[in-house]
Amino acid sequence: MAMDPNPKSFPILSYVMARIPSLSPRPPPIEFDIEQPASPSSGHGSDPSSSSSRIVHDMPHLSDPKVLASMTTAISDVAQTRSMLKTLGERPDHEAVDTAKARLVDIEVNLSAKLQEIVLSSRPADVELLEWRAHLAEKENECRQAADEEKQVYKAIVHLDEMHEAYEKMLKEAEERLVKIYESAERGLPEEEPLDPVSEEVNEEVAKILQDANEKEMDRISLTGRRLRFLPEGFGHIRGLVVLDISSNQLQIIPDSISGLENLEELNASSNLLESLPDSIGLLQKLKLLNVSANKLHALPDTICHCRSLVELDVSFNSLTYLPTNIGLELVNLEKLAIQLNKIRSLPSSVCGMSSLRYLDAHFNELHGLPQAIGKLTKLEYLNLGSNFTDLTELPHTFGDLISLRELDLSNNQIHALPDTFGHLENLKKLNVEQNPLTVPPMEVVNKGPDAVRTFMSKRWLEILAEEDRKRTQEMDEQTQTGWLTRSTSWLKTYVSGVSETVSGIVGSPKSPRDPYLDQQL
């Protein structure tokens, strides 16, 4: 497929990726190997192993399992990105992209012209000023909404092209890394020693950086892309360090000594092989940004909750199945939480206590729902719950309390109805509910954009309130009527009882003369 690296441009990368089980394409009916496009002379009868044989013949160290294993580890970021792009689709051709960009410009020009026309339109004499302004605002909103709807498909094309462009750049960088690993193998490491991607040259460079940092009191250090398999303990003694970038290496652990970085504010350990984080990370009291995406984390230490200065936390592209129970109770300053592409089945209720949270990306997980108190996140502006597939079927009633929400992605789920309070999301500008079996609201409303959805749900909410009020009034009327009948019956019984006693007294008194009329009534 087009997302597989071209064997001519990336020979080593193509060879290695073809040997990763999860990335190897299923064999088509006709035998075909991605390293060996069928030649004109051979037609469809090419030997699929011949290309592999050629590259191994030219680069014999590729047959060494240790070299291949090291290379496989070095391209983990490429493998993950390729998997994501496989879901999004092939790269659009240049003509489609150019057409999309031109259409976006045309739509913007047409929108400006329409808005100018609306502003310059004259107010009829029989229409009051406030009413006319409301009319103009409604017309402007309709024009913008129509333009946004028209832009969506073209923006998607451009965005997909940009993602593939970044992927191409990533392929080039990955091929360069593999070449360096192969050159290290060519220099002749002893057979009994495992292949260490950290060359002597790199070790010397890291040692020099460490020495300079101690002598010059450096506050920023970048060790990205150096194929490091371990981080020297000495880095934990650089007290003045504020920013540390150790991304795109092969680190399997972060030493406990990192707790000595008492002034550290930013730590980027993305694209490594980390399976856990040290408990001592909770001692980084000034840490504001932590990026451990694209690792092999199965859980976060509970002590991460002690990093109370955190503003951004990115744990995407891992194997997390849950978040620490108290994460929301202590990370009250967190504004951005990225947990996409994990295996998280539920969010802890404490997440609702993240009063500063503005950005939450939880797509590509296994979420069964959201905490009932999710509406407490009143500063949340961006929420992505897409691609939780068959697991996410409904949203809580408090969803309508997310009053600051501007962008919402619910695509690729099993949601049948939006919550009745959805109409309260007055700031919602972007809504994606594609690939859901939605019945409320109906798709013809959804296709008109977020404003139409909000209007529909608001009317539905008012109808629900009116129906509840009608039922409540009916119940009160019934209770009032029942009470009146009860009181009337009681009064009548008392009255009749009194009359009877009086009559009895009159009839029974020997001194009382008999009244013919009374006798007739009795």
PDB file of N, CA and C in Angstrom, residues 79-147:
ATOM      1  N   ALA A  79       6.219   2.974  12.902  1.00  0.00           N
ATOM      2  CA  ALA A  79       5.203   1.922  12.915  1.00  0.00           C
ATOM      3  C   ALA A  79       3.883   2.429  13.480  1.00  0.00           C
ATOM      4  N   GLN A  80       3.959   3.223  14.569  1.00  0.00           N
ATOM      5  CA  GLN A  80       2.739   3.739  15.189  1.00  0.00           C
ATOM      6  C   GLN A  80       2.035   4.732  14.276  1.00  0.00           C
ATOM      7  N   THR A  81       2.818   5.608  13.648  1.00  0.00           N
ATOM      8  CA  THR A  81       2.224   6.600  12.746  1.00  0.00           C
ATOM      9  C   THR A  81       1.585   5.919  11.546  1.00  0.00           C
ATOM     10  N   ARG A  82       2.247   4.895  11.015  1.00  0.00           N
ATOM     11  CA  ARG A  82       1.700   4.176   9.879  1.00  0.00           C
ATOM     12  C   ARG A  82       0.368   3.521  10.223  1.00  0.00           C
ATOM     13  N   SER A  83       0.268   2.970  11.436  1.00  0.00           N
ATOM     14  CA  SER A  83      -0.983   2.342  11.857  1.00  0.00           C
ATOM     15  C   SER A  83      -2.115   3.358  11.904  1.00  0.00           C
ATOM     16  N   MET A  84      -1.803   4.560  12.394  1.00  0.00           N
ATOM     17  CA  MET A  84      -2.821   5.606  12.477  1.00  0.00           C
ATOM     18  C   MET A  84      -3.245   6.056  11.082  1.00  0.00           C
ATOM     19  N   LEU A  85      -2.276   6.250  10.180  1.00  0.00           N
ATOM     20  CA  LEU A  85      -2.595   6.684   8.824  1.00  0.00           C
ATOM     21  C   LEU A  85      -3.382   5.620   8.074  1.00  0.00           C
ATOM     22  N   LYS A  86      -3.117   4.366   8.405  1.00  0.00           N
ATOM     23  CA  LYS A  86      -3.861   3.286   7.761  1.00  0.00           C
ATOM     24  C   LYS A  86      -5.352   3.419   8.063  1.00  0.00           C
ATOM     25  N   THR A  87      -5.661   3.888   9.273  1.00  0.00           N
ATOM     26  CA  THR A  87      -7.055   4.100   9.661  1.00  0.00           C
ATOM     27  C   THR A  87      -7.657   5.300   8.935  1.00  0.00           C
ATOM     28  N   LEU A  88      -6.829   6.361   8.764  1.00  0.00           N
ATOM     29  CA  LEU A  88      -7.338   7.597   8.157  1.00  0.00           C
ATOM     30  C   LEU A  88      -7.452   7.510   6.643  1.00  0.00           C
ATOM     31  N   GLY A  89      -6.579   6.718   6.008  1.00  0.00           N
ATOM     32  CA  GLY A  89      -6.686   6.547   4.563  1.00  0.00           C
ATOM     33  C   GLY A  89      -5.451   6.977   3.801  1.00  0.00           C
ATOM     34  N   GLU A  90      -5.437   6.643   2.513  1.00  0.00           N
ATOM     35  CA  GLU A  90      -4.305   6.948   1.647  1.00  0.00           C
ATOM     36  C   GLU A  90      -4.152   8.460   1.447  1.00  0.00           C
ATOM     37  N   ARG A  91      -2.962   8.848   1.033  1.00  0.00           N
ATOM     38  CA  ARG A  91      -2.701  10.266   0.795  1.00  0.00           C
ATOM     39  C   ARG A  91      -3.418  10.731  -0.469  1.00  0.00           C
ATOM     40  N   PRO A  92      -4.116  11.850  -0.407  1.00  0.00           N
ATOM     41  CA  PRO A  92      -4.795  12.357  -1.608  1.00  0.00           C
ATOM     42  C   PRO A  92      -3.766  12.834  -2.633  1.00  0.00           C
ATOM     43  N   ASP A  93      -4.132  12.769  -3.923  1.00  0.00           N
ATOM     44  CA  ASP A  93      -3.188  13.194  -4.954  1.00  0.00           C
ATOM     45  C   ASP A  93      -3.074  14.719  -4.976  1.00  0.00           C
ATOM     46  N   HIS A  94      -2.026  15.193  -5.675  1.00  0.00           N
ATOM     47  CA  HIS A  94      -1.740  16.632  -5.679  1.00  0.00           C
ATOM     48  C   HIS A  94      -2.902  17.439  -6.254  1.00  0.00           C
ATOM     49  N   GLU A  95      -3.537  16.911  -7.270  1.00  0.00           N
ATOM     50  CA  GLU A  95      -4.649  17.633  -7.886  1.00  0.00           C
ATOM     51  C   GLU A  95      -5.787  17.833  -6.896  1.00  0.00           C
ATOM     52  N   ALA A  96      -6.090  16.773  -6.118  1.00  0.00           N
ATOM     53  CA  ALA A  96      -7.162  16.875  -5.124  1.00  0.00           C
ATOM     54  C   ALA A  96      -6.816  17.890  -4.042  1.00  0.00           C
ATOM     55  N   VAL A  97      -5.545  17.903  -3.626  1.00  0.00           N
ATOM     56  CA  VAL A  97      -5.111  18.854  -2.594  1.00  0.00           C
ATOM     57  C   VAL A  97      -5.161  20.284  -3.116  1.00  0.00           C
ATOM     58  N   ASP A  98      -4.637  20.490  -4.335  1.00  0.00           N
ATOM     59  CA  ASP A  98      -4.660  21.836  -4.916  1.00  0.00           C
ATOM     60  C   ASP A  98      -6.095  22.329  -5.103  1.00  0.00           C
ATOM     61  N   THR A  99      -6.958  21.433  -5.558  1.00  0.00           N
ATOM     62  CA  THR A  99      -8.365  21.796  -5.729  1.00  0.00           C
ATOM     63  C   THR A  99      -8.999  22.166  -4.389  1.00  0.00           C
ATOM     64  N   ALA A 100      -8.678  21.378  -3.350  1.00  0.00           N
ATOM     65  CA  ALA A 100      -9.232  21.640  -2.018  1.00  0.00           C
ATOM     66  C   ALA A 100      -8.765  23.000  -1.493  1.00  0.00           C
ATOM     67  N   LYS A 101      -7.480  23.311  -1.674  1.00  0.00           N
ATOM     68  CA  LYS A 101      -6.956  24.603  -1.207  1.00  0.00           C
ATOM     69  C   LYS A 101      -7.608  25.757  -1.969  1.00  0.00           C
ATOM     70  N   ALA A 102      -7.784  25.566  -3.282  1.00  0.00           N
ATOM     71  CA  ALA A 102      -8.422  26.619  -4.083  1.00  0.00           C
ATOM     72  C   ALA A 102      -9.869  26.830  -3.664  1.00  0.00           C
ATOM     73  N   ARG A 103     -10.573  25.731  -3.371  1.00  0.00           N
ATOM     74  CA  ARG A 103     -11.964  25.830  -2.956  1.00  0.00           C
ATOM     75  C   ARG A 103     -12.079  26.533  -1.604  1.00  0.00           C
ATOM     76  N   LEU A 104     -11.132  26.279  -0.719  1.00  0.00           N
ATOM     77  CA  LEU A 104     -11.152  26.945   0.592  1.00  0.00           C
ATOM     78  C   LEU A 104     -10.996  28.452   0.432  1.00  0.00           C
ATOM     79  N   VAL A 105     -10.116  28.857  -0.489  1.00  0.00           N
ATOM     80  CA  VAL A 105      -9.935  30.288  -0.758  1.00  0.00           C
ATOM     81  C   VAL A 105     -11.221  30.874  -1.352  1.00  0.00           C
ATOM     82  N   ASP A 106     -11.813  30.174  -2.302  1.00  0.00           N
ATOM     83  CA  ASP A 106     -13.053  30.650  -2.935  1.00  0.00           C
ATOM     84  C   ASP A 106     -14.176  30.795  -1.904  1.00  0.00           C
ATOM     85  N   ILE A 107     -14.289  29.806  -1.039  1.00  0.00           N
ATOM     86  CA  ILE A 107     -15.350  29.844  -0.021  1.00  0.00           C
ATOM     87  C   ILE A 107     -15.158  31.043   0.894  1.00  0.00           C
ATOM     88  N   GLU A 108     -13.895  31.310   1.255  1.00  0.00           N
ATOM     89  CA  GLU A 108     -13.611  32.447   2.142  1.00  0.00           C
ATOM     90  C   GLU A 108     -13.916  33.765   1.443  1.00  0.00           C
ATOM     91  N   VAL A 109     -13.568  33.868   0.157  1.00  0.00           N
ATOM     92  CA  VAL A 109     -13.855  35.089  -0.609  1.00  0.00           C
ATOM     93  C   VAL A 109     -15.358  35.306  -0.733  1.00  0.00           C
ATOM     94  N   ASN A 110     -16.083  34.246  -1.059  1.00  0.00           N
ATOM     95  CA  ASN A 110     -17.540  34.345  -1.172  1.00  0.00           C
ATOM     96  C   ASN A 110     -18.182  34.718   0.153  1.00  0.00           C
ATOM     97  N   LEU A 111     -17.634  34.175   1.231  1.00  0.00           N
ATOM     98  CA  LEU A 111     -18.175  34.496   2.554  1.00  0.00           C
ATOM     99  C   LEU A 111     -17.984  35.976   2.861  1.00  0.00           C
ATOM    100  N   SER A 112     -16.799  36.486   2.570  1.00  0.00           N
ATOM    101  CA  SER A 112     -16.529  37.910   2.824  1.00  0.00           C
ATOM    102  C   SER A 112     -17.484  38.793   2.025  1.00  0.00           C
ATOM    103  N   ALA A 113     -17.727  38.407   0.785  1.00  0.00           N
ATOM    104  CA  ALA A 113     -18.630  39.199  -0.059  1.00  0.00           C
ATOM    105  C   ALA A 113     -20.051  39.179   0.497  1.00  0.00           C
ATOM    106  N   LYS A 114     -20.502  38.007   0.927  1.00  0.00           N
ATOM    107  CA  LYS A 114     -21.854  37.890   1.477  1.00  0.00           C
ATOM    108  C   LYS A 114     -21.997  38.679   2.772  1.00  0.00           C
ATOM    109  N   LEU A 115     -20.968  38.607   3.621  1.00  0.00           N
ATOM    110  CA  LEU A 115     -21.018  39.349   4.888  1.00  0.00           C
ATOM    111  C   LEU A 115     -21.034  40.849   4.639  1.00  0.00           C
ATOM    112  N   GLN A 116     -20.257  41.285   3.668  1.00  0.00           N
ATOM    113  CA  GLN A 116     -20.254  42.713   3.328  1.00  0.00           C
ATOM    114  C   GLN A 116     -21.626  43.138   2.806  1.00  0.00           C
ATOM    115  N   GLU A 117     -22.217  42.279   2.013  1.00  0.00           N
ATOM    116  CA  GLU A 117     -23.551  42.577   1.480  1.00  0.00           C
ATOM    117  C   GLU A 117     -24.578  42.679   2.602  1.00  0.00           C
ATOM    118  N   ILE A 118     -24.447  41.800   3.585  1.00  0.00           N
ATOM    119  CA  ILE A 118     -25.377  41.829   4.722  1.00  0.00           C
ATOM    120  C   ILE A 118     -25.216  43.116   5.517  1.00  0.00           C
ATOM    121  N   VAL A 119     -23.960  43.501   5.763  1.00  0.00           N
ATOM    122  CA  VAL A 119     -23.688  44.707   6.561  1.00  0.00           C
ATOM    123  C   VAL A 119     -24.209  45.963   5.864  1.00  0.00           C
ATOM    124  N   LEU A 120     -24.070  45.998   4.568  1.00  0.00           N
ATOM    125  CA  LEU A 120     -24.451  47.204   3.806  1.00  0.00           C
ATOM    126  C   LEU A 120     -25.927  47.243   3.437  1.00  0.00           C
ATOM    127  N   SER A 121     -26.667  46.188   3.727  1.00  0.00           N
ATOM    128  CA  SER A 121     -28.082  46.172   3.371  1.00  0.00           C
ATOM    129  C   SER A 121     -28.859  47.201   4.182  1.00  0.00           C
ATOM    130  N   SER A 122     -29.854  47.804   3.551  1.00  0.00           N
ATOM    131  CA  SER A 122     -30.625  48.882   4.177  1.00  0.00           C
ATOM    132  C   SER A 122     -31.764  48.320   5.016  1.00  0.00           C
ATOM    133  N   ARG A 123     -32.030  49.010   6.120  1.00  0.00           N
ATOM    134  CA  ARG A 123     -33.108  48.585   7.008  1.00  0.00           C
ATOM    135  C   ARG A 123     -34.444  49.113   6.494  1.00  0.00           C
ATOM    136  N   PRO A 124     -35.408  48.218   6.323  1.00  0.00           N
ATOM    137  CA  PRO A 124     -36.756  48.673   5.913  1.00  0.00           C
ATOM    138  C   PRO A 124     -37.349  49.621   6.946  1.00  0.00           C
ATOM    139  N   ALA A 125     -38.139  50.519   6.480  1.00  0.00           N
ATOM    140  CA  ALA A 125     -38.704  51.549   7.369  1.00  0.00           C
ATOM    141  C   ALA A 125     -39.619  50.951   8.426  1.00  0.00           C
ATOM    142  N   ASP A 126     -40.275  49.840   8.125  1.00  0.00           N
ATOM    143  CA  ASP A 126     -41.238  49.281   9.060  1.00  0.00           C
ATOM    144  C   ASP A 126     -40.606  48.277  10.037  1.00  0.00           C
ATOM    145  N   VAL A 127     -39.278  48.186  10.019  1.00  0.00           N
ATOM    146  CA  VAL A 127     -38.581  47.252  10.918  1.00  0.00           C
ATOM    147  C   VAL A 127     -37.769  48.046  11.927  1.00  0.00           C
ATOM    148  N   GLU A 128     -37.948  47.715  13.213  1.00  0.00           N
ATOM    149  CA  GLU A 128     -37.222  48.429  14.259  1.00  0.00           C
ATOM    150  C   GLU A 128     -35.748  48.040  14.250  1.00  0.00           C
ATOM    151  N   LEU A 129     -34.913  48.938  14.835  1.00  0.00           N
ATOM    152  CA  LEU A 129     -33.462  48.771  14.782  1.00  0.00           C
ATOM    153  C   LEU A 129     -33.005  47.474  15.444  1.00  0.00           C
ATOM    154  N   LEU A 130     -33.505  47.196  16.645  1.00  0.00           N
ATOM    155  CA  LEU A 130     -33.080  45.987  17.353  1.00  0.00           C
ATOM    156  C   LEU A 130     -33.485  44.724  16.595  1.00  0.00           C
ATOM    157  N   GLU A 131     -34.682  44.753  16.061  1.00  0.00           N
ATOM    158  CA  GLU A 131     -35.153  43.608  15.277  1.00  0.00           C
ATOM    159  C   GLU A 131     -34.300  43.424  14.023  1.00  0.00           C
ATOM    160  N   TRP A 132     -33.912  44.557  13.398  1.00  0.00           N
ATOM    161  CA  TRP A 132     -33.096  44.480  12.196  1.00  0.00           C
ATOM    162  C   TRP A 132     -31.694  43.931  12.513  1.00  0.00           C
ATOM    163  N   ARG A 133     -31.136  44.369  13.638  1.00  0.00           N
ATOM    164  CA  ARG A 133     -29.812  43.866  14.028  1.00  0.00           C
ATOM    165  C   ARG A 133     -29.858  42.359  14.298  1.00  0.00           C
ATOM    166  N   ALA A 134     -30.919  41.918  14.946  1.00  0.00           N
ATOM    167  CA  ALA A 134     -31.068  40.482  15.217  1.00  0.00           C
ATOM    168  C   ALA A 134     -31.180  39.706  13.903  1.00  0.00           C
ATOM    169  N   HIS A 135     -31.902  40.312  12.947  1.00  0.00           N
ATOM    170  CA  HIS A 135     -32.050  39.677  11.638  1.00  0.00           C
ATOM    171  C   HIS A 135     -30.698  39.568  10.928  1.00  0.00           C
ATOM    172  N   LEU A 136     -29.907  40.664  10.978  1.00  0.00           N
ATOM    173  CA  LEU A 136     -28.590  40.647  10.342  1.00  0.00           C
ATOM    174  C   LEU A 136     -27.665  39.615  10.988  1.00  0.00           C
ATOM    175  N   ALA A 137     -27.730  39.548  12.326  1.00  0.00           N
ATOM    176  CA  ALA A 137     -26.891  38.580  13.046  1.00  0.00           C
ATOM    177  C   ALA A 137     -27.255  37.151  12.659  1.00  0.00           C
ATOM    178  N   GLU A 138     -28.544  36.902  12.506  1.00  0.00           N
ATOM    179  CA  GLU A 138     -28.999  35.566  12.110  1.00  0.00           C
ATOM    180  C   GLU A 138     -28.525  35.242  10.691  1.00  0.00           C
ATOM    181  N   LYS A 139     -28.617  36.223   9.783  1.00  0.00           N
ATOM    182  CA  LYS A 139     -28.170  36.005   8.411  1.00  0.00           C
ATOM    183  C   LYS A 139     -26.658  35.747   8.361  1.00  0.00           C
ATOM    184  N   GLU A 140     -25.919  36.517   9.165  1.00  0.00           N
ATOM    185  CA  GLU A 140     -24.470  36.327   9.216  1.00  0.00           C
ATOM    186  C   GLU A 140     -24.127  34.928   9.732  1.00  0.00           C
ATOM    187  N   ASN A 141     -24.827  34.513  10.763  1.00  0.00           N
ATOM    188  CA  ASN A 141     -24.588  33.189  11.333  1.00  0.00           C
ATOM    189  C   ASN A 141     -24.891  32.088  10.314  1.00  0.00           C
ATOM    190  N   GLU A 142     -25.953  32.256   9.568  1.00  0.00           N
ATOM    191  CA  GLU A 142     -26.319  31.271   8.542  1.00  0.00           C
ATOM    192  C   GLU A 142     -25.239  31.184   7.468  1.00  0.00           C
ATOM    193  N   CYS A 143     -24.706  32.325   7.059  1.00  0.00           N
ATOM    194  CA  CYS A 143     -23.658  32.341   6.032  1.00  0.00           C
ATOM    195  C   CYS A 143     -22.394  31.660   6.525  1.00  0.00           C
ATOM    196  N   ARG A 144     -22.008  31.982   7.754  1.00  0.00           N
ATOM    197  CA  ARG A 144     -20.794  31.371   8.312  1.00  0.00           C
ATOM    198  C   ARG A 144     -20.973  29.859   8.473  1.00  0.00           C
ATOM    199  N   GLN A 145     -22.144  29.470   8.934  1.00  0.00           N
ATOM    200  CA  GLN A 145     -22.413  28.042   9.128  1.00  0.00           C
ATOM    201  C   GLN A 145     -22.358  27.299   7.796  1.00  0.00           C
ATOM    202  N   ALA A 146     -22.961  27.879   6.772  1.00  0.00           N
ATOM    203  CA  ALA A 146     -22.939  27.246   5.454  1.00  0.00           C
ATOM    204  C   ALA A 146     -21.518  27.144   4.921  1.00  0.00           C
ATOM    205  N   ALA A 147     -20.720  28.196   5.160  1.00  0.00           N
ATOM    206  CA  ALA A 147     -19.329  28.182   4.703  1.00  0.00           C
ATOM    207  C   ALA A 147     -18.522  27.116   5.448  1.00  0.00           C
TER     208      ALA A 147
END
